[in-house]
PDB file of C-alpha atoms in Angstrom:
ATOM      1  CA  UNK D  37     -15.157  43.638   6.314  1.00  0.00           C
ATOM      2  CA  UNK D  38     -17.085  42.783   9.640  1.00  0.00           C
ATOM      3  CA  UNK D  39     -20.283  42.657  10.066  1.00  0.00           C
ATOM      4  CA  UNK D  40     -21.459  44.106  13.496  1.00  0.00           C
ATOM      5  CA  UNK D  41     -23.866  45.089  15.330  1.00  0.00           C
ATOM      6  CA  UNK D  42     -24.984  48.750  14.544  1.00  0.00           C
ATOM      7  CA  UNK D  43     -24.426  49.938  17.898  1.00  0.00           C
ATOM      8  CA  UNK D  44     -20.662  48.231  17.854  1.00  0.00           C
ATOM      9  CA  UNK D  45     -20.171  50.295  14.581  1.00  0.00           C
ATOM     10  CA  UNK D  46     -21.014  53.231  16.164  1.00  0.00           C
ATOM     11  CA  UNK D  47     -18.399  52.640  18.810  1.00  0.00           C
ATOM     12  CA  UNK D  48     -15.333  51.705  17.055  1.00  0.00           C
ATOM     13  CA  UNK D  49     -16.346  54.865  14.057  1.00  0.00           C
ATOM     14  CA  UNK D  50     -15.681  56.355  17.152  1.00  0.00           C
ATOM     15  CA  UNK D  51     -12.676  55.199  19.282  1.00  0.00           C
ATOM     16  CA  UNK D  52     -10.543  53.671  15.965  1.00  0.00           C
ATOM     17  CA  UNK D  53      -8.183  56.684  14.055  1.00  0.00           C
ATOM     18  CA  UNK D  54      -9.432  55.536  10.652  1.00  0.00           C
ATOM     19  CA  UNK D  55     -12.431  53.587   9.993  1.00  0.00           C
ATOM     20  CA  UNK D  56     -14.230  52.699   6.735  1.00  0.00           C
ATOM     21  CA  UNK D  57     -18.160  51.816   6.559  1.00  0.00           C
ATOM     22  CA  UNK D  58     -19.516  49.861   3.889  1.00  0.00           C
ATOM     23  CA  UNK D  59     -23.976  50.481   3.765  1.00  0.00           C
ATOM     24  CA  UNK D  60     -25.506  48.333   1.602  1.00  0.00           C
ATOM     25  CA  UNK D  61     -28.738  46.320   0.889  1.00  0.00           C
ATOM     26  CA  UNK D  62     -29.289  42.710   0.447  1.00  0.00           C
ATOM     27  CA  UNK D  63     -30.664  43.146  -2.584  1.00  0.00           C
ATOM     28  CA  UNK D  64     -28.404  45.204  -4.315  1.00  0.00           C
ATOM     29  CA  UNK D  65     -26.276  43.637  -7.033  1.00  0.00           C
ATOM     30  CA  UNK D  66     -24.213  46.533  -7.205  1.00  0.00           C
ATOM     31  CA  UNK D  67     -23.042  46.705  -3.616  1.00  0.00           C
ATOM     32  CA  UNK D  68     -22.195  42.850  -3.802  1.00  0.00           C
ATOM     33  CA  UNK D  69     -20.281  43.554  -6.979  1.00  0.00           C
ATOM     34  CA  UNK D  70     -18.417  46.528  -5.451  1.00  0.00           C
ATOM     35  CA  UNK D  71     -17.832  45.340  -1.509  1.00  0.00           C
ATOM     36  CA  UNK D  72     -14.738  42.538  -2.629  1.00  0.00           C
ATOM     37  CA  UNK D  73     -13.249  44.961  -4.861  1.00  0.00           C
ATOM     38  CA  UNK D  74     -13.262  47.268  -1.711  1.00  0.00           C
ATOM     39  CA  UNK D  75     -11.769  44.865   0.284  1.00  0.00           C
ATOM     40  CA  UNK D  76      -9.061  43.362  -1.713  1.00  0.00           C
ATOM     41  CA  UNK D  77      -8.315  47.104  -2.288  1.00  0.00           C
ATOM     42  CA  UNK D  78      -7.474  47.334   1.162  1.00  0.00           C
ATOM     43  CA  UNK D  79      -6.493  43.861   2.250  1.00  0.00           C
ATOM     44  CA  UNK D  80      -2.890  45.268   3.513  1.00  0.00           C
ATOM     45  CA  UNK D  81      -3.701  48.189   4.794  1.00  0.00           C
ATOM     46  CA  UNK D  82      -4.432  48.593   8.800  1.00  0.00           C
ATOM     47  CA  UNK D  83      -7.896  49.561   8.158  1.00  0.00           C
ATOM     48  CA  UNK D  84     -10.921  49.254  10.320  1.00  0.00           C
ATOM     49  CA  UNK D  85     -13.379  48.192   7.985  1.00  0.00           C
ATOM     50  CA  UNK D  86     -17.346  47.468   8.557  1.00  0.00           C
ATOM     51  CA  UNK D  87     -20.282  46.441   6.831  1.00  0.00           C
ATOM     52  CA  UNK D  88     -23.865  47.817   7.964  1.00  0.00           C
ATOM     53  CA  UNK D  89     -26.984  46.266   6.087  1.00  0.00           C
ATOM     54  CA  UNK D  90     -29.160  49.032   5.752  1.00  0.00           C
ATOM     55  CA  UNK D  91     -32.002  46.731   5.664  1.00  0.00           C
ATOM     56  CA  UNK D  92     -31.296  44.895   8.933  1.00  0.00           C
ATOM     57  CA  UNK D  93     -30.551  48.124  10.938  1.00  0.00           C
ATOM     58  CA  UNK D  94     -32.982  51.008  10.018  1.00  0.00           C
ATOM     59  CA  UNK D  95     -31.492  53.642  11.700  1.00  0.00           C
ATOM     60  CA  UNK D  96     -28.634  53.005   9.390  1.00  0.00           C
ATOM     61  CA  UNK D  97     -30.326  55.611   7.123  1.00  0.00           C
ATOM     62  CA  UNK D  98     -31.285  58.382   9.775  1.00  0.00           C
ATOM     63  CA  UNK D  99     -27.947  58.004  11.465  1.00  0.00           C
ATOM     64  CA  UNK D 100     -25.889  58.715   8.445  1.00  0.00           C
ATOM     65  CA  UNK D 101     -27.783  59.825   6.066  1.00  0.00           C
ATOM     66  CA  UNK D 102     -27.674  57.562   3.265  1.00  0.00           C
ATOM     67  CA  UNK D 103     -30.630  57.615   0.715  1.00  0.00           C
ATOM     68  CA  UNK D 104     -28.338  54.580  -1.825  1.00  0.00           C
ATOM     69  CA  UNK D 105     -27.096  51.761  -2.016  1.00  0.00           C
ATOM     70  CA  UNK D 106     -24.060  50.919  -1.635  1.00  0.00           C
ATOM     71  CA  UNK D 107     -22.513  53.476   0.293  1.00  0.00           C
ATOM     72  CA  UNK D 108     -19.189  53.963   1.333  1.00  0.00           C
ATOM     73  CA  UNK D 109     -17.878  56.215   4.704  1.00  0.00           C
ATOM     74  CA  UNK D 110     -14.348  56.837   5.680  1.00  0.00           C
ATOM     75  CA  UNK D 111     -14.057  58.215   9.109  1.00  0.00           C
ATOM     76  CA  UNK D 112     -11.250  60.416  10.695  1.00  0.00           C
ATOM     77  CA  UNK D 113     -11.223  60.615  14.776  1.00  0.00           C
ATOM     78  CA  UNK D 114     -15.026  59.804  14.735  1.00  0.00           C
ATOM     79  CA  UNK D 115     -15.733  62.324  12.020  1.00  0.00           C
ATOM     80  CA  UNK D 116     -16.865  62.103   8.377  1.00  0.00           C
ATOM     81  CA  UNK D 117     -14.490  63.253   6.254  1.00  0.00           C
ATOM     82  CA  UNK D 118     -15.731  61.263   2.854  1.00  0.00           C
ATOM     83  CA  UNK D 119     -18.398  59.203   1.265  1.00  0.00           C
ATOM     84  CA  UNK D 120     -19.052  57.885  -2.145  1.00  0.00           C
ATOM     85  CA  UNK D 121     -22.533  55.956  -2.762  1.00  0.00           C
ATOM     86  CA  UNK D 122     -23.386  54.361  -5.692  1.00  0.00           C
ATOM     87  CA  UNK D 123     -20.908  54.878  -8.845  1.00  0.00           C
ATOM     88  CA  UNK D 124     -17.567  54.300  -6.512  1.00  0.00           C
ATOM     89  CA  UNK D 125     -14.390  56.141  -7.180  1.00  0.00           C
ATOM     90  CA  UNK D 126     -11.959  53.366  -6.273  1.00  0.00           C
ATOM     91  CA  UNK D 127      -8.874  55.548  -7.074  1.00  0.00           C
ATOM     92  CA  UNK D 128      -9.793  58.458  -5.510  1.00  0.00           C
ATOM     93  CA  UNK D 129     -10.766  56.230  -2.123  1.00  0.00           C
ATOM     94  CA  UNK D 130      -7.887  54.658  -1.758  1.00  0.00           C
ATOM     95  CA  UNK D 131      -5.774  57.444  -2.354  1.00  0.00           C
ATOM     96  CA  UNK D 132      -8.048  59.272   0.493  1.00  0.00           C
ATOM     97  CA  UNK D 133      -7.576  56.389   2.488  1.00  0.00           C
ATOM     98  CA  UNK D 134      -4.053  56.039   2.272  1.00  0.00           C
ATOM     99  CA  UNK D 135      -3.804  59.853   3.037  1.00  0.00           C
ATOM    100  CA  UNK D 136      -5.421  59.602   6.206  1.00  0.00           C
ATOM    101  CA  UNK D 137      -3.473  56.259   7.631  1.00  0.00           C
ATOM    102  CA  UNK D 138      -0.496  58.010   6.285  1.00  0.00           C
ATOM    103  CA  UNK D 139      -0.964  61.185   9.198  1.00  0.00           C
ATOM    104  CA  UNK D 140       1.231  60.752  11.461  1.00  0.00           C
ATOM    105  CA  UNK D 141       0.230  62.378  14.441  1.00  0.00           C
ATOM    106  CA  UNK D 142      -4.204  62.729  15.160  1.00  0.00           C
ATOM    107  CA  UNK D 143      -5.223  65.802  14.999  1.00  0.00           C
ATOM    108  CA  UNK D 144      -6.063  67.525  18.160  1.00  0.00           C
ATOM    109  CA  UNK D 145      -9.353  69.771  17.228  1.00  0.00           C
ATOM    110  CA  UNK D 146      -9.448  71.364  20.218  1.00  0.00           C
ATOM    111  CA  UNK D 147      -5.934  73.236  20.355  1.00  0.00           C
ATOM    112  CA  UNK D 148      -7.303  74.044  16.876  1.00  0.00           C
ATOM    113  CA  UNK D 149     -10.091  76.168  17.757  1.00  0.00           C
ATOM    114  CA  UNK D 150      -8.602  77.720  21.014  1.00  0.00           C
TER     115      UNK D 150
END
């Protein structure tokens, strides 16, 4: 996972297809337990994957949310589409995951809603 600038993050949640965010806290034995796991999980996978220290960047909680460490986002065309915090689902994120990278075509939310 990188670990970028918050305002960078922002960005690429928001030109990138798929993207997943890892929030955690330096502190937090849990999210350095879970964060490899995550990553070896997807370590062949054409994933987008970034790391936000929710200590480091304050807005971190505002911005998304997030009242837990660690916390996991996946991100669709710039939107939220899942997040786990805490007690991590591993299965049931990387069969989201793989769902999502799977599409084929991006969805077009605008000829949607016309």
């Amino acid at each position: 996972m990188k670990h970028e600038s918050f305002n960078y993050t922002l960005e690429k949640i928001q030109s990138e297809r798929v993207v997943l965010l890892y929030i955690t806290m330096p502190n937090c034995s849990v999210c350095h337990a879970v964060q490899p796991r995550v990553e070896q999980m997807f370590a062949n996978h054409k994933l987008p994957m970034y790391t936000l220290d929710a200590l480091e960047y304050q807005e971190v909680a505002g911005t998304f949310q997030v009242m837990t460490a660690p916390a996991i986002l996946v991100f669709y065309q710039g939107k939220e589409v899942h997040r786990q915090a805490r007690f991590i689902n591993f299965k049931q994120l990387e069969t989201l995951v793989d769902n999502y990278l799977a599409l084929s075509e991006p969805t077009n939310y605008e000829t949607i809603f016309e």
